[in-house]
Amino acid sequence: MLVIHPKDKTTAMLSVLYDGLEAQVVDDCRSTKEIGHLLHHASTQERIMLLGHGSYKGLFFRADDSKDDFDKIIVGHAHAYHLRKHGGNIVAVWCNADQFARAEGLHGLFTGMIVSELSEALLYQVETTQEELDRENVKLARRLRALLDEGIPLNEIPKRMLAMDDVHSPLTTFNYKNFYYL
């Protein structure tokens, strides 16, 4: 499995998705060419996980996660060919990964907006606290990992995630509704 998960304290809980698994983890800054090489050589039989912060333009990287700004797009349009060629065995968890996937013709499990910081909660008018964010996003990641470990087909995961929301707070309702199989 190839995992691209740039280090960031606000998405560190996503490491539960690959901890303990045989995976090549990229958590540092790489050039567009280096990422392209990794994606090109990933077997279509293995899963690709793209995790962290991003937008409809792709997955972001920032050297200093104490700052709000990002340094670059680490996986973006330049990598779409390799991702399309890979098929549907992609799990992408970042804000608006679904928009990126739709624009690039990708298939797999993608998230829409996922609130992982208080600034995002304010922007999307989702009532929550830092404590709830920390607790519930760890639960969300663990639940997704359990489904992946059980071998649940990616196309079934969005409805399964919805059913796993046992809190039904504004935060969990917002986040659990934002899983899409494309």
mmCIF file of C-alpha atoms in Angstrom:
data_model
loop_
_atom_site.group_PDB
_atom_site.id
_atom_site.type_symbol
_atom_site.label_atom_id
_atom_site.label_comp_id
_atom_site.label_asym_id
_atom_site.label_seq_id
_atom_site.Cartn_x
_atom_site.Cartn_y
_atom_site.Cartn_z
ATOM 1 C CA MET A 1 0.000 0.000 0.000
ATOM 2 C CA LEU A 2 1.186 3.487 -0.838
ATOM 3 C CA VAL A 3 0.211 6.174 1.683
ATOM 4 C CA ILE A 4 0.784 9.859 1.085
ATOM 5 C CA HIS A 5 0.029 11.640 4.362
ATOM 6 C CA PRO A 6 1.929 14.885 4.897
ATOM 7 C CA LYS A 7 2.682 15.411 8.598
ATOM 8 C CA ASP A 8 0.170 17.724 10.248
ATOM 9 C CA LYS A 9 -1.020 17.762 13.855
ATOM 10 C CA THR A 10 -4.657 18.341 12.819
ATOM 11 C CA THR A 11 -4.774 15.237 10.606
ATOM 12 C CA ALA A 12 -2.442 13.021 12.672
ATOM 13 C CA MET A 13 -5.467 10.903 13.701
ATOM 14 C CA LEU A 14 -5.633 9.626 10.114
ATOM 15 C CA SER A 15 -2.463 7.604 10.713
ATOM 16 C CA VAL A 16 -4.743 5.017 12.351
ATOM 17 C CA LEU A 17 -5.809 4.113 8.785
ATOM 18 C CA TYR A 18 -2.404 2.555 8.041
ATOM 19 C CA ASP A 19 -0.614 2.041 11.381
ATOM 20 C CA GLY A 20 0.607 -1.531 11.660
ATOM 21 C CA LEU A 21 0.041 -2.291 7.987
ATOM 22 C CA GLU A 22 2.680 -2.984 5.385
ATOM 23 C CA ALA A 23 2.795 0.404 3.709
ATOM 24 C CA GLN A 24 5.168 2.786 2.048
ATOM 25 C CA VAL A 25 4.380 6.042 3.855
ATOM 26 C CA VAL A 26 5.311 9.411 2.354
ATOM 27 C CA ASP A 27 4.958 12.092 5.004
ATOM 28 C CA ASP A 28 7.535 14.595 3.821
ATOM 29 C CA CYS A 29 7.783 16.999 0.904
ATOM 30 C CA ARG A 30 8.439 15.386 -2.454
ATOM 31 C CA SER A 31 8.646 16.860 -5.917
ATOM 32 C CA THR A 32 5.848 16.453 -8.433
ATOM 33 C CA LYS A 33 8.124 14.116 -10.361
ATOM 34 C CA GLU A 34 8.915 11.968 -7.294
ATOM 35 C CA ILE A 35 5.219 11.599 -6.408
ATOM 36 C CA GLY A 36 4.460 10.752 -10.031
ATOM 37 C CA HIS A 37 7.147 8.057 -9.952
ATOM 38 C CA LEU A 38 5.685 6.523 -6.774
ATOM 39 C CA LEU A 39 2.156 6.529 -8.204
ATOM 40 C CA HIS A 40 3.322 5.118 -11.537
ATOM 41 C CA HIS A 41 5.019 2.189 -9.817
ATOM 42 C CA ALA A 42 2.190 1.421 -7.370
ATOM 43 C CA SER A 43 0.623 -1.884 -8.323
ATOM 44 C CA THR A 44 -3.035 -1.690 -9.295
ATOM 45 C CA GLN A 45 -3.544 -4.491 -6.764
ATOM 46 C CA GLU A 46 -2.447 -2.307 -3.863
ATOM 47 C CA ARG A 47 -4.445 0.492 -2.293
ATOM 48 C CA ILE A 48 -3.365 4.112 -2.512
ATOM 49 C CA MET A 49 -4.257 6.305 0.469
ATOM 50 C CA LEU A 50 -4.099 10.084 0.153
ATOM 51 C CA LEU A 51 -4.628 11.735 3.526
ATOM 52 C CA GLY A 52 -4.451 15.203 5.059
ATOM 53 C CA HIS A 53 -5.576 18.684 4.100
ATOM 54 C CA GLY A 54 -6.489 19.750 0.610
ATOM 55 C CA SER A 55 -9.022 21.255 -1.740
ATOM 56 C CA TYR A 56 -10.594 20.627 -5.117
ATOM 57 C CA LYS A 57 -7.086 21.221 -6.504
ATOM 58 C CA GLY A 58 -5.453 18.347 -4.630
ATOM 59 C CA LEU A 59 -3.683 17.232 -1.462
ATOM 60 C CA PHE A 60 -1.683 19.923 0.340
ATOM 61 C CA PHE A 61 1.715 19.920 2.027
ATOM 62 C CA ARG A 62 3.030 22.409 4.563
ATOM 63 C CA ALA A 63 6.434 22.386 6.137
ATOM 64 C CA ASP A 64 5.287 24.059 9.383
ATOM 65 C CA ASP A 65 1.891 22.983 10.707
ATOM 66 C CA SER A 66 1.846 25.801 13.256
ATOM 67 C CA LYS A 67 1.054 28.093 10.319
ATOM 68 C CA ASP A 68 -2.253 28.245 8.463
ATOM 69 C CA ASP A 69 -0.809 28.452 4.962
ATOM 70 C CA PHE A 70 0.224 25.514 2.828
ATOM 71 C CA ASP A 71 3.457 25.366 0.830
ATOM 72 C CA LYS A 72 2.336 23.349 -2.161
ATOM 73 C CA ILE A 73 0.012 20.797 -3.662
ATOM 74 C CA ILE A 74 1.774 17.463 -3.266
ATOM 75 C CA VAL A 75 -0.815 15.422 -5.222
ATOM 76 C CA GLY A 76 -2.724 17.315 -7.877
ATOM 77 C CA HIS A 77 -3.682 17.535 -11.527
ATOM 78 C CA ALA A 78 -0.191 16.469 -12.622
ATOM 79 C CA HIS A 79 -0.813 13.092 -10.928
ATOM 80 C CA ALA A 80 -4.337 12.450 -12.186
ATOM 81 C CA TYR A 81 -3.189 10.243 -15.082
ATOM 82 C CA HIS A 82 -1.426 7.822 -12.708
ATOM 83 C CA LEU A 83 -4.376 7.832 -10.309
ATOM 84 C CA ARG A 84 -6.868 7.133 -13.117
ATOM 85 C CA LYS A 85 -4.655 4.325 -14.375
ATOM 86 C CA HIS A 86 -4.650 2.843 -10.893
ATOM 87 C CA GLY A 87 -8.391 2.197 -11.009
ATOM 88 C CA GLY A 88 -10.760 2.391 -8.073
ATOM 89 C CA ASN A 89 -8.575 1.232 -5.194
ATOM 90 C CA ILE A 90 -8.022 4.744 -3.857
ATOM 91 C CA VAL A 91 -8.972 6.089 -0.433
ATOM 92 C CA ALA A 92 -8.654 9.869 -0.254
ATOM 93 C CA VAL A 93 -9.479 11.674 2.977
ATOM 94 C CA TRP A 94 -9.028 15.410 2.685
ATOM 95 C CA CYS A 95 -11.393 18.350 2.414
ATOM 96 C CA ASN A 96 -13.102 18.300 -0.971
ATOM 97 C CA ALA A 97 -11.206 15.296 -2.288
ATOM 98 C CA ASP A 98 -14.493 14.342 -3.960
ATOM 99 C CA GLN A 99 -14.410 17.528 -6.051
ATOM 100 C CA PHE A 100 -10.834 16.772 -7.111
ATOM 101 C CA ALA A 101 -11.839 13.197 -8.011
ATOM 102 C CA ARG A 102 -14.847 14.303 -10.049
ATOM 103 C CA ALA A 103 -12.823 16.895 -11.956
ATOM 104 C CA GLU A 104 -10.063 14.366 -12.699
ATOM 105 C CA GLY A 105 -12.263 11.328 -13.421
ATOM 106 C CA LEU A 106 -11.000 9.269 -10.469
ATOM 107 C CA HIS A 107 -12.674 6.302 -8.794
ATOM 108 C CA GLY A 108 -12.594 5.111 -5.208
ATOM 109 C CA LEU A 109 -13.592 6.369 -1.763
ATOM 110 C CA PHE A 110 -13.329 10.133 -1.371
ATOM 111 C CA THR A 111 -14.394 12.622 1.267
ATOM 112 C CA GLY A 112 -16.058 15.956 0.882
ATOM 113 C CA MET A 113 -15.473 18.637 3.470
ATOM 114 C CA ILE A 114 -14.365 17.104 6.762
ATOM 115 C CA VAL A 115 -14.174 19.459 9.736
ATOM 116 C CA SER A 116 -10.880 18.798 11.532
ATOM 117 C CA GLU A 117 -10.138 22.267 12.936
ATOM 118 C CA LEU A 118 -12.176 24.868 14.818
ATOM 119 C CA SER A 119 -11.562 27.404 12.039
ATOM 120 C CA GLU A 120 -13.280 25.022 9.597
ATOM 121 C CA ALA A 121 -16.174 24.525 12.021
ATOM 122 C CA LEU A 122 -16.669 28.287 12.174
ATOM 123 C CA LEU A 123 -16.455 28.623 8.406
ATOM 124 C CA TYR A 124 -19.094 25.928 7.847
ATOM 125 C CA GLN A 125 -21.176 26.931 10.880
ATOM 126 C CA VAL A 126 -20.777 23.554 12.573
ATOM 127 C CA GLU A 127 -21.196 23.858 16.325
ATOM 128 C CA THR A 128 -18.471 21.952 18.137
ATOM 129 C CA THR A 129 -15.636 22.235 20.642
ATOM 130 C CA GLN A 130 -11.967 21.336 20.397
ATOM 131 C CA GLU A 131 -12.621 18.428 22.755
ATOM 132 C CA GLU A 132 -15.382 17.056 20.525
ATOM 133 C CA LEU A 133 -13.236 17.537 17.410
ATOM 134 C CA ASP A 134 -10.373 15.598 18.969
ATOM 135 C CA ARG A 135 -12.573 12.790 20.297
ATOM 136 C CA GLU A 136 -14.963 12.347 17.380
ATOM 137 C CA ASN A 137 -12.422 12.597 14.565
ATOM 138 C CA VAL A 138 -10.332 9.873 16.190
ATOM 139 C CA LYS A 139 -13.490 7.714 16.370
ATOM 140 C CA LEU A 140 -14.280 8.494 12.733
ATOM 141 C CA ALA A 141 -10.797 7.412 11.616
ATOM 142 C CA ARG A 142 -10.928 4.229 13.733
ATOM 143 C CA ARG A 143 -14.310 3.323 12.293
ATOM 144 C CA LEU A 144 -13.099 3.813 8.749
ATOM 145 C CA ARG A 145 -10.061 1.635 9.538
ATOM 146 C CA ALA A 146 -12.322 -1.104 10.934
ATOM 147 C CA LEU A 147 -14.382 -1.122 7.727
ATOM 148 C CA LEU A 148 -11.251 -1.263 5.584
ATOM 149 C CA ASP A 149 -9.790 -4.063 7.729
ATOM 150 C CA GLU A 150 -13.031 -6.045 7.397
ATOM 151 C CA GLY A 151 -12.680 -5.838 3.631
ATOM 152 C CA ILE A 152 -15.945 -3.940 3.194
ATOM 153 C CA PRO A 153 -16.165 -2.883 -0.465
ATOM 154 C CA LEU A 154 -15.368 0.811 -0.886
ATOM 155 C CA ASN A 155 -18.775 1.433 -2.478
ATOM 156 C CA GLU A 156 -20.513 0.333 0.754
ATOM 157 C CA ILE A 157 -18.436 2.444 3.118
ATOM 158 C CA PRO A 158 -20.374 5.744 2.821
ATOM 159 C CA LYS A 159 -23.634 4.176 4.047
ATOM 160 C CA ARG A 160 -21.799 2.122 6.684
ATOM 161 C CA MET A 161 -20.073 5.242 8.005
ATOM 162 C CA LEU A 162 -23.425 7.025 8.272
ATOM 163 C CA ALA A 163 -24.820 4.122 10.276
ATOM 164 C CA MET A 164 -21.834 4.235 12.664
ATOM 165 C CA ASP A 165 -22.542 7.802 13.811
ATOM 166 C CA ASP A 166 -23.675 7.201 17.383
ATOM 167 C CA VAL A 167 -23.525 10.833 18.510
ATOM 168 C CA HIS A 168 -25.483 12.712 15.814
ATOM 169 C CA SER A 169 -24.026 16.066 16.833
ATOM 170 C CA PRO A 170 -23.676 18.842 14.257
ATOM 171 C CA LEU A 171 -20.003 17.811 13.831
ATOM 172 C CA THR A 172 -20.527 14.081 13.419
ATOM 173 C CA THR A 173 -23.564 14.516 11.182
ATOM 174 C CA PHE A 174 -21.572 16.867 8.950
ATOM 175 C CA ASN A 175 -18.480 14.660 8.751
ATOM 176 C CA TYR A 176 -20.146 11.252 8.418
ATOM 177 C CA LYS A 177 -22.300 12.497 5.530
ATOM 178 C CA ASN A 178 -19.205 13.477 3.575
ATOM 179 C CA PHE A 179 -17.980 10.082 2.376
ATOM 180 C CA TYR A 180 -18.517 9.293 -1.302
ATOM 181 C CA TYR A 181 -17.813 6.366 -3.552
ATOM 182 C CA LEU A 182 -17.123 7.602 -7.064
#
